[in-house]
PDB file of C-alpha atoms and ligand atoms in Angstrom:
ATOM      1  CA  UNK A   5       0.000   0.000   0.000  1.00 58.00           C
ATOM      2  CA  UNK A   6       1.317   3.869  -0.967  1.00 77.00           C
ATOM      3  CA  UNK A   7       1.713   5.888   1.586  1.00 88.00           C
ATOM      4  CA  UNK A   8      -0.446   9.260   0.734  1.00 92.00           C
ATOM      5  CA  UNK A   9       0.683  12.890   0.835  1.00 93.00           C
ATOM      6  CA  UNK A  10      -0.118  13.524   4.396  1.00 95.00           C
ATOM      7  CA  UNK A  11       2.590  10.895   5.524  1.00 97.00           C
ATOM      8  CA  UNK A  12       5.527  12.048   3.234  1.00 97.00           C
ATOM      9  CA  UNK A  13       4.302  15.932   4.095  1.00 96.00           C
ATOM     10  CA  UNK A  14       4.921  14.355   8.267  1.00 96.00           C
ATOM     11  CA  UNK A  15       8.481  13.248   6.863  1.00 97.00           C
ATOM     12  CA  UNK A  16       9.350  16.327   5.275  1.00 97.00           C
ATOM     13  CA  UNK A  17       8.694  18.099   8.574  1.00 96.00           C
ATOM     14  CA  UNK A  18      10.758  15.639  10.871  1.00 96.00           C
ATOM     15  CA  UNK A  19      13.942  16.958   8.086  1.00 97.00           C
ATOM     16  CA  UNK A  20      13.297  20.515   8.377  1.00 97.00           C
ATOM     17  CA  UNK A  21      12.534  20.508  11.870  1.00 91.00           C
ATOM     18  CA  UNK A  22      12.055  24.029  13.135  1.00 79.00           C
ATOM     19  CA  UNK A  23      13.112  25.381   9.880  1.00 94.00           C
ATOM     20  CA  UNK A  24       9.937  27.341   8.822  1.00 95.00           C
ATOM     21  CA  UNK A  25      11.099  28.713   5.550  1.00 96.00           C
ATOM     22  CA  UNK A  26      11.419  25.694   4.047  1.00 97.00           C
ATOM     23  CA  UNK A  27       8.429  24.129   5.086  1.00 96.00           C
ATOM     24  CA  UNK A  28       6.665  27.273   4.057  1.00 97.00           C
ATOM     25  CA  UNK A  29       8.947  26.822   0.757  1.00 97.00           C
ATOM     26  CA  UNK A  30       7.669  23.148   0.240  1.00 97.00           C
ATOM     27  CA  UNK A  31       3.992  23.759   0.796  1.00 97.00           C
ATOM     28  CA  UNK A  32       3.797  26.449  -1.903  1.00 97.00           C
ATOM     29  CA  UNK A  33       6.104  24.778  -4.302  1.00 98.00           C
ATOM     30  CA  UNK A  34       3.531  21.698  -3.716  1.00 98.00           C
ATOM     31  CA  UNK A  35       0.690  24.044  -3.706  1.00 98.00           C
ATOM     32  CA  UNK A  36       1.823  25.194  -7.129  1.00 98.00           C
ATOM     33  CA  UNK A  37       2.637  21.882  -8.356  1.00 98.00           C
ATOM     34  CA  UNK A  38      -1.088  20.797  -8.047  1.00 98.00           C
ATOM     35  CA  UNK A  39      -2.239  23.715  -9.734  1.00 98.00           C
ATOM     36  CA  UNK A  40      -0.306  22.943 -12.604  1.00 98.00           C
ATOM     37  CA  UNK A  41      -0.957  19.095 -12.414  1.00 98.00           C
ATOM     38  CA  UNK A  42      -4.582  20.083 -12.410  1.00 98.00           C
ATOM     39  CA  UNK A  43      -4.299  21.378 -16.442  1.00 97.00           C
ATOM     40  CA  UNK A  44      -2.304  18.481 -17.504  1.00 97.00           C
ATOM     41  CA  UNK A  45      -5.028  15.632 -18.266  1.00 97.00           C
ATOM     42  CA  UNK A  46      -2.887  13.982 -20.555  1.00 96.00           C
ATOM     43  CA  UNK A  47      -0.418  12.919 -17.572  1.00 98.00           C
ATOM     44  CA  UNK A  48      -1.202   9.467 -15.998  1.00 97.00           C
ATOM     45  CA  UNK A  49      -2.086   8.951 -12.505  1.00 96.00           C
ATOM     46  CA  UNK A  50       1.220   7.805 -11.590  1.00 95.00           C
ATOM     47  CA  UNK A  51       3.049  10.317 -13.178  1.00 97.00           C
ATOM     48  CA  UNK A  52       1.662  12.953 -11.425  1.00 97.00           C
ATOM     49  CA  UNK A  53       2.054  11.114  -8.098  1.00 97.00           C
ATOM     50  CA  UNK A  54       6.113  10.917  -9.037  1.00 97.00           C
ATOM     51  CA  UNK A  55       5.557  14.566  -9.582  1.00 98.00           C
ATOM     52  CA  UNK A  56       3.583  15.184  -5.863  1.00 98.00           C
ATOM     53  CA  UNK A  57       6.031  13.407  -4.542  1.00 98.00           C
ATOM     54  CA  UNK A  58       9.102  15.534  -6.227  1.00 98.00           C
ATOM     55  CA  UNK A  59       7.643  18.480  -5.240  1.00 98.00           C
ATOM     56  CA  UNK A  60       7.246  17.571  -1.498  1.00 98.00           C
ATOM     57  CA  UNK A  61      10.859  16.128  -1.530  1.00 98.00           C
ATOM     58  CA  UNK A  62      12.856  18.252  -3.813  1.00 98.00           C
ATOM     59  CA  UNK A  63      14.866  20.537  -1.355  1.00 98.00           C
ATOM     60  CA  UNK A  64      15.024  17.356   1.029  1.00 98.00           C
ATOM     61  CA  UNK A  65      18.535  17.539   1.457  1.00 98.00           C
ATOM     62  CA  UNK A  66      19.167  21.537   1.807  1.00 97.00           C
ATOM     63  CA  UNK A  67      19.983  21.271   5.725  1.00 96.00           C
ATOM     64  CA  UNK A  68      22.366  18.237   5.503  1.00 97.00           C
ATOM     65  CA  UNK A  69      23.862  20.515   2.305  1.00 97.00           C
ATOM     66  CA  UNK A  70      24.251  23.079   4.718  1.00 96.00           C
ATOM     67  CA  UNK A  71      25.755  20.960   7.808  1.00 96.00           C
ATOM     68  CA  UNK A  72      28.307  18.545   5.612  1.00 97.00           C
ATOM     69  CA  UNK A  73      29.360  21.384   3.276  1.00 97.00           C
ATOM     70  CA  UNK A  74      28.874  24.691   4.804  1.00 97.00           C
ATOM     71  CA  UNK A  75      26.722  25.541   1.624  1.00 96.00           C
ATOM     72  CA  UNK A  76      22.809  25.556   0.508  1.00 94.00           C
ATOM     73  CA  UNK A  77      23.860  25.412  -2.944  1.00 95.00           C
ATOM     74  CA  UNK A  78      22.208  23.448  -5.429  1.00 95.00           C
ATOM     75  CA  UNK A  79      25.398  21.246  -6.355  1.00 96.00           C
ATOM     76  CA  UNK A  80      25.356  20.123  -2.545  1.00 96.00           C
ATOM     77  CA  UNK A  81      21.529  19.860  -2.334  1.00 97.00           C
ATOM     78  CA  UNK A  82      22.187  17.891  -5.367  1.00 97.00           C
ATOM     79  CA  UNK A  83      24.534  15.422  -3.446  1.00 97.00           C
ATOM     80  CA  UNK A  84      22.592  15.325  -0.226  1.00 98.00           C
ATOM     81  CA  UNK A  85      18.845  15.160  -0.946  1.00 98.00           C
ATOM     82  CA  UNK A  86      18.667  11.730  -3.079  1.00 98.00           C
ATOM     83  CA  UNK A  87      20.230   9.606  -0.629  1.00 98.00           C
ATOM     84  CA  UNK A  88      17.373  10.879   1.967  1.00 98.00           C
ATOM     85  CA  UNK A  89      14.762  10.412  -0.910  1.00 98.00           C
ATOM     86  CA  UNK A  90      15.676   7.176  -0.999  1.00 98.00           C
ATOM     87  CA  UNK A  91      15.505   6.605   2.560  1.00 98.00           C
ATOM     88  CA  UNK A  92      12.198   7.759   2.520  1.00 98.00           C
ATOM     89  CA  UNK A  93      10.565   6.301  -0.240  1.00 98.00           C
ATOM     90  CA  UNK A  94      12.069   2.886   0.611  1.00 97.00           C
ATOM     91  CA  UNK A  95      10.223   3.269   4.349  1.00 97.00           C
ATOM     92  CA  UNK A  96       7.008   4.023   2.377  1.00 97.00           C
ATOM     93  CA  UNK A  97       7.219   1.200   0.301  1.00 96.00           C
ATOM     94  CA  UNK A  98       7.652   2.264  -3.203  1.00 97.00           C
ATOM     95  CA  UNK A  99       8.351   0.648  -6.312  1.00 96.00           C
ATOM     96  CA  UNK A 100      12.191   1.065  -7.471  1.00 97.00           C
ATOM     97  CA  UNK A 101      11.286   2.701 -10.529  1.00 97.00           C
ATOM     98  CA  UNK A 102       9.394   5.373  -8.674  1.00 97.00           C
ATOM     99  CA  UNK A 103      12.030   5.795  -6.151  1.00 98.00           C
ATOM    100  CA  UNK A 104      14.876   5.979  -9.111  1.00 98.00           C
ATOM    101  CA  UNK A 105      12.540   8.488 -10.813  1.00 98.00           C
ATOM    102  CA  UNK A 106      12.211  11.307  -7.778  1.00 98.00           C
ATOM    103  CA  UNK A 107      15.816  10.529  -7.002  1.00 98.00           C
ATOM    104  CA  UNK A 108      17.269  11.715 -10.053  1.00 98.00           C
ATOM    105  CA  UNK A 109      14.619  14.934 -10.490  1.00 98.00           C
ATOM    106  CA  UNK A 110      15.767  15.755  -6.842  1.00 98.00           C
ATOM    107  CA  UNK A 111      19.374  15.646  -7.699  1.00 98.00           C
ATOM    108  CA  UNK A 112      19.415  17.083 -10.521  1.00 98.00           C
ATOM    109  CA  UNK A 113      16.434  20.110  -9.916  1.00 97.00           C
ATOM    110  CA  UNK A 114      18.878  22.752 -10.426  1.00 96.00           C
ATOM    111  CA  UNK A 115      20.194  21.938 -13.408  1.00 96.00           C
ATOM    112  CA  UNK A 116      17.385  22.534 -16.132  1.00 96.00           C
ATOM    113  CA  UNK A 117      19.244  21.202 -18.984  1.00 96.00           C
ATOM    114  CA  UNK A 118      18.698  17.634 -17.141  1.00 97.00           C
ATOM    115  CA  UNK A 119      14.995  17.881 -17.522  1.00 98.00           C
ATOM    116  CA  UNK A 120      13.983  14.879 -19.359  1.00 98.00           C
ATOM    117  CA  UNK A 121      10.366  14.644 -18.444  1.00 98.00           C
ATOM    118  CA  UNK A 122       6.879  16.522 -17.767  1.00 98.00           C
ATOM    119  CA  UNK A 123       7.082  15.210 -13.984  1.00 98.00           C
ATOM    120  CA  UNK A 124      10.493  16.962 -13.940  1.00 98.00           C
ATOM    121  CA  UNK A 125       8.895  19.825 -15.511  1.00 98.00           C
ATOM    122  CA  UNK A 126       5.955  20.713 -13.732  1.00 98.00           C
ATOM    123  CA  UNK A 127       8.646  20.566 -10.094  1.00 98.00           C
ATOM    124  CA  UNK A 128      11.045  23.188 -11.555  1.00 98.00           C
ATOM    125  CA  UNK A 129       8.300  25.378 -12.681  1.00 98.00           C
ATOM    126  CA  UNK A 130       6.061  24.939  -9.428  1.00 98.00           C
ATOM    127  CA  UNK A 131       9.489  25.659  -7.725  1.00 97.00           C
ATOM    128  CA  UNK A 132      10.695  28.837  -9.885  1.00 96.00           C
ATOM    129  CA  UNK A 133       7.006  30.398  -9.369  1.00 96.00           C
ATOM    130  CA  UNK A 134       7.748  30.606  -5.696  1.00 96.00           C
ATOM    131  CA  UNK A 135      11.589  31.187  -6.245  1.00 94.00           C
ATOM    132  CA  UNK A 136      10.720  34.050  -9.085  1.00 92.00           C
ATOM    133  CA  UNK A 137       8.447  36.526  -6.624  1.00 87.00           C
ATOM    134  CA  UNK A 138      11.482  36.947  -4.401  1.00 83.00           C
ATOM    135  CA  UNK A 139      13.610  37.891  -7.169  1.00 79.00           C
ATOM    136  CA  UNK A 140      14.444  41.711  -8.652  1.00 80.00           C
ATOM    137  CA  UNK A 141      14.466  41.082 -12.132  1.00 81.00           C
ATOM    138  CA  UNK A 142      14.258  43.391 -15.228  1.00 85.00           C
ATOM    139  CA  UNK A 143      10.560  43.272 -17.002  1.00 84.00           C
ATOM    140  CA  UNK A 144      12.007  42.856 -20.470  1.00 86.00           C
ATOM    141  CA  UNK A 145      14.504  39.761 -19.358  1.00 89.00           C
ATOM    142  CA  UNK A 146      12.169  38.488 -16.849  1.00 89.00           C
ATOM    143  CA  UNK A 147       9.447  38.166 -19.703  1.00 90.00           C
ATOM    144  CA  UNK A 148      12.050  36.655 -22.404  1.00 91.00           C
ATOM    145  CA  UNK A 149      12.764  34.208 -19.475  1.00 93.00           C
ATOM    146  CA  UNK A 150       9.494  33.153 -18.154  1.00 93.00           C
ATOM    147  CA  UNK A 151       8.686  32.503 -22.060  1.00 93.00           C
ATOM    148  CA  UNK A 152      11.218  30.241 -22.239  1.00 95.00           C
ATOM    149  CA  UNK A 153      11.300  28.404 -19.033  1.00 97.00           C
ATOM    150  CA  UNK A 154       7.399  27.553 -18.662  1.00 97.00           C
ATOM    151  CA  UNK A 155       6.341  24.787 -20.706  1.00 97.00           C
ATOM    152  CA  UNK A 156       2.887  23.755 -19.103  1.00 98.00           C
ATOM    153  CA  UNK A 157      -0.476  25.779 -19.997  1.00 96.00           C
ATOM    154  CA  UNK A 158      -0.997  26.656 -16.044  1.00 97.00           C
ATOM    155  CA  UNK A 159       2.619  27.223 -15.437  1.00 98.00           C
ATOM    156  CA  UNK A 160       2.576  29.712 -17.905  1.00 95.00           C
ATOM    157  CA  UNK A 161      -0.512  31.047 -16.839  1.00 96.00           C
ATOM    158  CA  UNK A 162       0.488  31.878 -13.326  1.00 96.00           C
ATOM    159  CA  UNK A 163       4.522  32.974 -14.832  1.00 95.00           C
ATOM    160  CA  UNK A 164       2.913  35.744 -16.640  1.00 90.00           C
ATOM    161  CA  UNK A 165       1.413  38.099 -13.819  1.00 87.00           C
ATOM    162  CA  UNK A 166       4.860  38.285 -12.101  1.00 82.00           C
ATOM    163  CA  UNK A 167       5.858  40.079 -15.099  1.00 73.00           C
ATOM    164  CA  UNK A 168       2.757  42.263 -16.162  1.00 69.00           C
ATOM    165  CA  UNK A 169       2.243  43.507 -12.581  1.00 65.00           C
ATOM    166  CA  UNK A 170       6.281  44.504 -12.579  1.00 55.00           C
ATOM    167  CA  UNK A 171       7.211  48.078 -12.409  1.00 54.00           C
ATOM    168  CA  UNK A 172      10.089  49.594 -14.093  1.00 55.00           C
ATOM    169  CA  UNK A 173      12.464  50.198 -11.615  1.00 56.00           C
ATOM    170  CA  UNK A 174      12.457  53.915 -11.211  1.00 53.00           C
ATOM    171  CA  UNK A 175      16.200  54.428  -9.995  1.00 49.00           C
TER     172      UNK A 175
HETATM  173 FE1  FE2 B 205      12.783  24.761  -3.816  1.00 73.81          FE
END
């Protein structure tokens, strides 16, 4: 039997502990990722469970990142978070394939030339419309990226009022 959302959301908090950013962090980037799972009917039930399941995980490893190598960087997230997907997924009791596939979105979820599926997708947009509001970005570049970047119909739909609502920076 799969263990549902609640109980991986339950391990996600034991990680992060006290750390309220990032479980703040993960329940938008999952919040986001549903929204944009919700316009993509042609994806199959499982697939968009490896893609839950990304989202919840995919900054799993950012505090041991930070302990082992002084660093929050994605290269060290990249080294740290699959082994404690794995640990995980292997407690809940999931198939190897699925384990495999969240393993290699999680470390690799920085490095968007890697993404080789809609699964991988739909985390590193759900994670780049959170990541994106904090940023201080020119209108012109930010709309030449966000054209690029979003592939889904509801990622792009919720990329585009980060840059229509943008000011021109008046300084
Ligand atoms: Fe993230």
């Amino acid at each position: 039997m799969n263990k549902d959302i609640n109980w991986y959301w339950n391990e996600v908090k034991k990680v992060f502990r006290d750390d309220e950013h990032m479980v703040d962090h993960t329940q938008k980037v999952y919040t986001y990722a549903q929204e944009i799972l919700s316009g993509q009917p042609e994806m199959s039930t499982e697939e968009k469970r490896t893609a839950s399941i990304a989202a919840l995980l995919h900054d799993i490893g950012i505090l041991e990142a930070e302990k082992k190598h002084g660093s929050r960087m994605g290269k060290y997230q990249h080294i740290e978070g699959p082994p404690l997907v794995r640990q995980i997924m292997e407690k809940a009791g999931e198939l190897n394939g699925t384990i495999d596939r969240v393993a290699f979105i999680v470390g690799n979820h920085h490095n968007f030339k890697r993404v080789d599926g809609i699964d991988f997708q739909v985390l590193i947009e759900a994670d780049m419309l959170v990541n994106l509001q904090k940023e201080n970005i020119r209108k012109e570049k930010l709309e030449e990226f966000i054209n690029n970047f979003f592939k889904t119909k509801r990622g792009k739909e919720l990329a585009q009022p980060l840059y229509l609502k943008k000011r021109e920076p008046t300084g």
